[in-house]
Amino acid sequence: GENVEQHPSTLSVQEGDSAVIKCTYSDSASNYFPWYKQELGKRPQLIIDIRSNVGEKKDQRIAVTLNKTAKHFSLHITETQPEDSAVYFCAPRSGGDQKVTFGTGTKLQVIP
Amino acid sequence: EAGVAQSPRYKIIEKRQSVAFWCNPISGHATLYWYQQILGQGPKLLIQFQNNGVVDDSQLPKDRFSAERLKGVDSTLKIQPAKLEDSAVYLCASSFQGGRETQYFGPGTRLLVL
């Protein structure tokens, strides 16, 4: 199966600073790259995704960048707010069998 | 639009007992997923259905876990017999189709095996 890694595993930032989380994957045929946010005790929710034919996508304070050659994609959060505190998961989808593999998660803490 | 429904929300059982979880996906969503999420870890896919056919069950412990999706709508996941290490949150998700579409998650069933 696909090998998916996230870095860092934990991240603390001051409110207003930026946060970047990186996800590396092994399947070069992967073609869909979403990021999910999971608040404590709640279900994962999609916050942004990108397809393999696009290098970058932005939605207000959140952006995702994709480097298919290096097989990694990153989540960027600017002007962080306390409500951004959560665990973030990447979940690349392999191109052949469309199998989803979730990363190990990054716990983001935004300090007011 | 109603979201993904799951029941029960919580379940406590003793090891070697049986348990079943139910999921009702969003109307019109052909693809349904069952995940196991152990505390502090990411969701692990157990089984993926496309309509009522199984697309992927490579990580389903088939000696004790079973799942079905009758008529391509609702689904049940069963554990028999349960082990201590089965304690986790069981998440159901659905998507419009199994390609690149967004997955919508249900609230999950929190299972504690004593």
mmCIF file of N, CA and C in Angstrom, chain B residues 16-78:
data_model
loop_
_atom_site.group_PDB
_atom_site.id
_atom_site.type_symbol
_atom_site.label_atom_id
_atom_site.label_comp_id
_atom_site.label_asym_id
_atom_site.label_seq_id
_atom_site.Cartn_x
_atom_site.Cartn_y
_atom_site.Cartn_z
ATOM 1 N N ARG B 16 -14.585 -10.708 23.644
ATOM 2 C CA ARG B 16 -15.216 -11.928 23.117
ATOM 3 C C ARG B 16 -16.703 -11.740 22.821
ATOM 4 N N GLN B 17 -17.283 -10.586 23.162
ATOM 5 C CA GLN B 17 -18.663 -10.318 22.765
ATOM 6 C C GLN B 17 -18.710 -9.832 21.333
ATOM 7 N N SER B 18 -19.908 -9.717 20.805
ATOM 8 C CA SER B 18 -20.120 -9.240 19.452
ATOM 9 C C SER B 18 -20.714 -7.839 19.486
ATOM 10 N N VAL B 19 -20.481 -7.092 18.403
ATOM 11 C CA VAL B 19 -21.035 -5.742 18.313
ATOM 12 C C VAL B 19 -21.267 -5.415 16.846
ATOM 13 N N ALA B 20 -22.251 -4.590 16.596
ATOM 14 C CA ALA B 20 -22.558 -4.173 15.221
ATOM 15 C C ALA B 20 -22.780 -2.675 15.175
ATOM 16 N N PHE B 21 -22.300 -2.075 14.110
ATOM 17 C CA PHE B 21 -22.455 -0.640 13.895
ATOM 18 C C PHE B 21 -23.233 -0.431 12.594
ATOM 19 N N TRP B 22 -23.993 0.652 12.577
ATOM 20 C CA TRP B 22 -24.814 0.945 11.399
ATOM 21 C C TRP B 22 -24.466 2.306 10.819
ATOM 22 N N CYS B 23 -24.536 2.403 9.497
ATOM 23 C CA CYS B 23 -24.240 3.662 8.824
ATOM 24 C C CYS B 23 -25.246 3.908 7.702
ATOM 25 N N ASN B 24 -25.733 5.127 7.643
ATOM 26 C CA ASN B 24 -26.591 5.550 6.540
ATOM 27 C C ASN B 24 -25.908 6.705 5.827
ATOM 28 N N PRO B 25 -25.459 6.515 4.589
ATOM 29 C CA PRO B 25 -24.698 7.571 3.899
ATOM 30 C C PRO B 25 -25.600 8.688 3.400
ATOM 31 N N ILE B 26 -24.974 9.711 2.869
ATOM 32 C CA ILE B 26 -25.716 10.799 2.257
ATOM 33 C C ILE B 26 -26.436 10.269 1.019
ATOM 34 N N SER B 27 -27.667 10.686 0.839
ATOM 35 C CA SER B 27 -28.469 10.204 -0.273
ATOM 36 C C SER B 27 -27.775 10.458 -1.607
ATOM 37 N N GLY B 28 -27.691 9.403 -2.405
ATOM 38 C CA GLY B 28 -27.082 9.548 -3.720
ATOM 39 C C GLY B 28 -25.592 9.247 -3.765
ATOM 40 N N HIS B 29 -24.984 9.080 -2.600
ATOM 41 C CA HIS B 29 -23.558 8.765 -2.572
ATOM 42 C C HIS B 29 -23.355 7.275 -2.823
ATOM 43 N N ALA B 30 -22.595 6.975 -3.869
ATOM 44 C CA ALA B 30 -22.404 5.584 -4.251
ATOM 45 C C ALA B 30 -21.320 4.888 -3.439
ATOM 46 N N THR B 31 -20.377 5.661 -2.942
ATOM 47 C CA THR B 31 -19.228 5.056 -2.270
ATOM 48 C C THR B 31 -19.345 5.226 -0.757
ATOM 49 N N LEU B 32 -19.089 4.153 -0.045
ATOM 50 C CA LEU B 32 -19.162 4.167 1.412
ATOM 51 C C LEU B 32 -17.895 3.549 1.967
ATOM 52 N N TYR B 33 -17.373 4.175 3.027
ATOM 53 C CA TYR B 33 -16.121 3.754 3.646
ATOM 54 C C TYR B 33 -16.348 3.503 5.146
ATOM 55 N N TRP B 34 -15.651 2.507 5.662
ATOM 56 C CA TRP B 34 -15.552 2.300 7.106
ATOM 57 C C TRP B 34 -14.087 2.462 7.506
ATOM 58 N N TYR B 35 -13.877 3.292 8.520
ATOM 59 C CA TYR B 35 -12.538 3.521 9.043
ATOM 60 C C TYR B 35 -12.498 3.144 10.525
ATOM 61 N N GLN B 36 -11.327 2.736 10.969
ATOM 62 C CA GLN B 36 -11.050 2.549 12.384
ATOM 63 C C GLN B 36 -10.039 3.614 12.795
ATOM 64 N N GLN B 37 -10.370 4.382 13.832
ATOM 65 C CA GLN B 37 -9.427 5.383 14.313
ATOM 66 C C GLN B 37 -9.112 5.125 15.776
ATOM 67 N N ILE B 38 -7.907 4.646 16.000
ATOM 68 C CA ILE B 38 -7.425 4.425 17.356
ATOM 69 C C ILE B 38 -6.922 5.750 17.900
ATOM 70 N N LEU B 39 -7.091 5.973 19.187
ATOM 71 C CA LEU B 39 -6.739 7.246 19.815
ATOM 72 C C LEU B 39 -5.314 7.664 19.463
ATOM 73 N N GLY B 40 -5.179 8.877 18.935
ATOM 74 C CA GLY B 40 -3.866 9.416 18.617
ATOM 75 C C GLY B 40 -3.339 9.039 17.249
ATOM 76 N N GLN B 41 -4.158 8.318 16.471
ATOM 77 C CA GLN B 41 -3.729 7.890 15.134
ATOM 78 C C GLN B 41 -4.677 8.416 14.069
ATOM 79 N N GLY B 42 -4.247 8.300 12.832
ATOM 80 C CA GLY B 42 -5.117 8.674 11.725
ATOM 81 C C GLY B 42 -6.106 7.570 11.418
ATOM 82 N N PRO B 43 -7.195 7.902 10.736
ATOM 83 C CA PRO B 43 -8.166 6.871 10.346
ATOM 84 C C PRO B 43 -7.531 5.815 9.444
ATOM 85 N N LYS B 44 -7.852 4.581 9.706
ATOM 86 C CA LYS B 44 -7.363 3.464 8.892
ATOM 87 C C LYS B 44 -8.548 2.845 8.152
ATOM 88 N N LEU B 45 -8.430 2.806 6.824
ATOM 89 C CA LEU B 45 -9.533 2.276 6.025
ATOM 90 C C LEU B 45 -9.700 0.780 6.256
ATOM 91 N N LEU B 46 -10.909 0.371 6.624
ATOM 92 C CA LEU B 46 -11.201 -1.053 6.794
ATOM 93 C C LEU B 46 -11.816 -1.635 5.523
ATOM 94 N N ILE B 47 -12.789 -0.933 4.971
ATOM 95 C CA ILE B 47 -13.471 -1.437 3.788
ATOM 96 C C ILE B 47 -14.085 -0.286 3.021
ATOM 97 N N GLN B 48 -14.103 -0.425 1.694
ATOM 98 C CA GLN B 48 -14.699 0.566 0.810
ATOM 99 C C GLN B 48 -15.682 -0.138 -0.108
ATOM 100 N N PHE B 49 -16.905 0.390 -0.153
ATOM 101 C CA PHE B 49 -17.936 -0.150 -1.038
ATOM 102 C C PHE B 49 -18.197 0.835 -2.176
ATOM 103 N N GLN B 50 -18.454 0.325 -3.357
ATOM 104 C CA GLN B 50 -18.982 1.102 -4.468
ATOM 105 C C GLN B 50 -20.341 0.479 -4.765
ATOM 106 N N ASN B 51 -21.399 1.238 -4.466
ATOM 107 C CA ASN B 51 -22.752 0.680 -4.455
ATOM 108 C C ASN B 51 -22.757 -0.499 -3.473
ATOM 109 N N ASN B 52 -23.111 -1.697 -3.876
ATOM 110 C CA ASN B 52 -23.090 -2.792 -2.901
ATOM 111 C C ASN B 52 -21.945 -3.760 -3.139
ATOM 112 N N GLY B 53 -20.968 -3.361 -3.962
ATOM 113 C CA GLY B 53 -19.802 -4.190 -4.199
ATOM 114 C C GLY B 53 -18.602 -3.689 -3.416
ATOM 115 N N VAL B 54 -17.735 -4.620 -3.016
ATOM 116 C CA VAL B 54 -16.536 -4.272 -2.257
ATOM 117 C C VAL B 54 -15.415 -3.862 -3.200
ATOM 118 N N VAL B 55 -14.872 -2.666 -2.985
ATOM 119 C CA VAL B 55 -13.760 -2.178 -3.788
ATOM 120 C C VAL B 55 -12.425 -2.523 -3.126
ATOM 121 N N ASP B 56 -12.370 -2.385 -1.810
ATOM 122 C CA ASP B 56 -11.115 -2.629 -1.086
ATOM 123 C C ASP B 56 -11.437 -3.065 0.330
ATOM 124 N N ASP B 57 -10.972 -4.217 0.707
ATOM 125 C CA ASP B 57 -11.097 -4.677 2.093
ATOM 126 C C ASP B 57 -9.785 -5.286 2.563
ATOM 127 N N SER B 58 -8.684 -4.801 1.996
ATOM 128 C CA SER B 58 -7.376 -5.391 2.272
ATOM 129 C C SER B 58 -6.940 -5.238 3.730
ATOM 130 N N GLN B 59 -7.467 -4.239 4.439
ATOM 131 C CA GLN B 59 -7.062 -4.033 5.824
ATOM 132 C C GLN B 59 -8.143 -4.459 6.820
ATOM 133 N N LEU B 60 -9.143 -5.152 6.352
ATOM 134 C CA LEU B 60 -10.203 -5.653 7.228
ATOM 135 C C LEU B 60 -9.789 -6.989 7.831
ATOM 136 N N PRO B 61 -9.734 -7.094 9.153
ATOM 137 C CA PRO B 61 -9.370 -8.387 9.787
ATOM 138 C C PRO B 61 -10.526 -9.366 9.621
ATOM 139 N N LYS B 62 -10.492 -10.120 8.581
ATOM 140 C CA LYS B 62 -11.650 -10.899 8.167
ATOM 141 C C LYS B 62 -11.978 -12.067 9.094
ATOM 142 N N ASP B 63 -11.051 -12.384 9.981
ATOM 143 C CA ASP B 63 -11.362 -13.461 10.917
ATOM 144 C C ASP B 63 -12.358 -13.013 11.979
ATOM 145 N N ARG B 64 -12.485 -11.689 12.153
ATOM 146 C CA ARG B 64 -13.400 -11.216 13.186
ATOM 147 C C ARG B 64 -14.312 -10.074 12.725
ATOM 148 N N PHE B 65 -13.927 -9.392 11.685
ATOM 149 C CA PHE B 65 -14.718 -8.260 11.184
ATOM 150 C C PHE B 65 -15.452 -8.679 9.909
ATOM 151 N N SER B 66 -16.681 -8.180 9.792
ATOM 152 C CA SER B 66 -17.424 -8.370 8.549
ATOM 153 C C SER B 66 -18.242 -7.110 8.288
ATOM 154 N N ALA B 67 -18.527 -6.851 7.033
ATOM 155 C CA ALA B 67 -19.322 -5.681 6.670
ATOM 156 C C ALA B 67 -20.164 -6.010 5.461
ATOM 157 N N GLU B 68 -21.318 -5.389 5.409
ATOM 158 C CA GLU B 68 -22.166 -5.560 4.244
ATOM 159 C C GLU B 68 -22.885 -4.250 3.941
ATOM 160 N N ARG B 69 -23.294 -4.135 2.706
ATOM 161 C CA ARG B 69 -24.034 -2.943 2.281
ATOM 162 C C ARG B 69 -25.175 -3.420 1.388
ATOM 163 N N LEU B 70 -26.274 -3.661 2.028
ATOM 164 C CA LEU B 70 -27.422 -4.197 1.319
ATOM 165 C C LEU B 70 -28.070 -3.109 0.463
ATOM 166 N N LYS B 71 -28.428 -3.467 -0.749
ATOM 167 C CA LYS B 71 -29.130 -2.566 -1.671
ATOM 168 C C LYS B 71 -28.340 -1.305 -1.973
ATOM 169 N N GLY B 72 -27.039 -1.315 -1.677
ATOM 170 C CA GLY B 72 -26.193 -0.189 -2.020
ATOM 171 C C GLY B 72 -26.466 1.090 -1.265
ATOM 172 N N VAL B 73 -27.118 0.980 -0.090
ATOM 173 C CA VAL B 73 -27.406 2.191 0.685
ATOM 174 C C VAL B 73 -26.787 2.058 2.079
ATOM 175 N N ASP B 74 -27.581 1.592 3.065
ATOM 176 C CA ASP B 74 -27.081 1.434 4.428
ATOM 177 C C ASP B 74 -26.010 0.363 4.500
ATOM 178 N N SER B 75 -25.200 0.462 5.564
ATOM 179 C CA SER B 75 -24.161 -0.543 5.767
ATOM 180 C C SER B 75 -24.060 -0.894 7.239
ATOM 181 N N THR B 76 -23.657 -2.117 7.508
ATOM 182 C CA THR B 76 -23.372 -2.538 8.877
ATOM 183 C C THR B 76 -21.964 -3.114 8.948
ATOM 184 N N LEU B 77 -21.301 -2.843 10.036
ATOM 185 C CA LEU B 77 -19.970 -3.380 10.322
ATOM 186 C C LEU B 77 -20.092 -4.191 11.615
ATOM 187 N N LYS B 78 -19.613 -5.425 11.585
ATOM 188 C CA LYS B 78 -19.737 -6.290 12.744
ATOM 189 C C LYS B 78 -18.370 -6.774 13.216
#
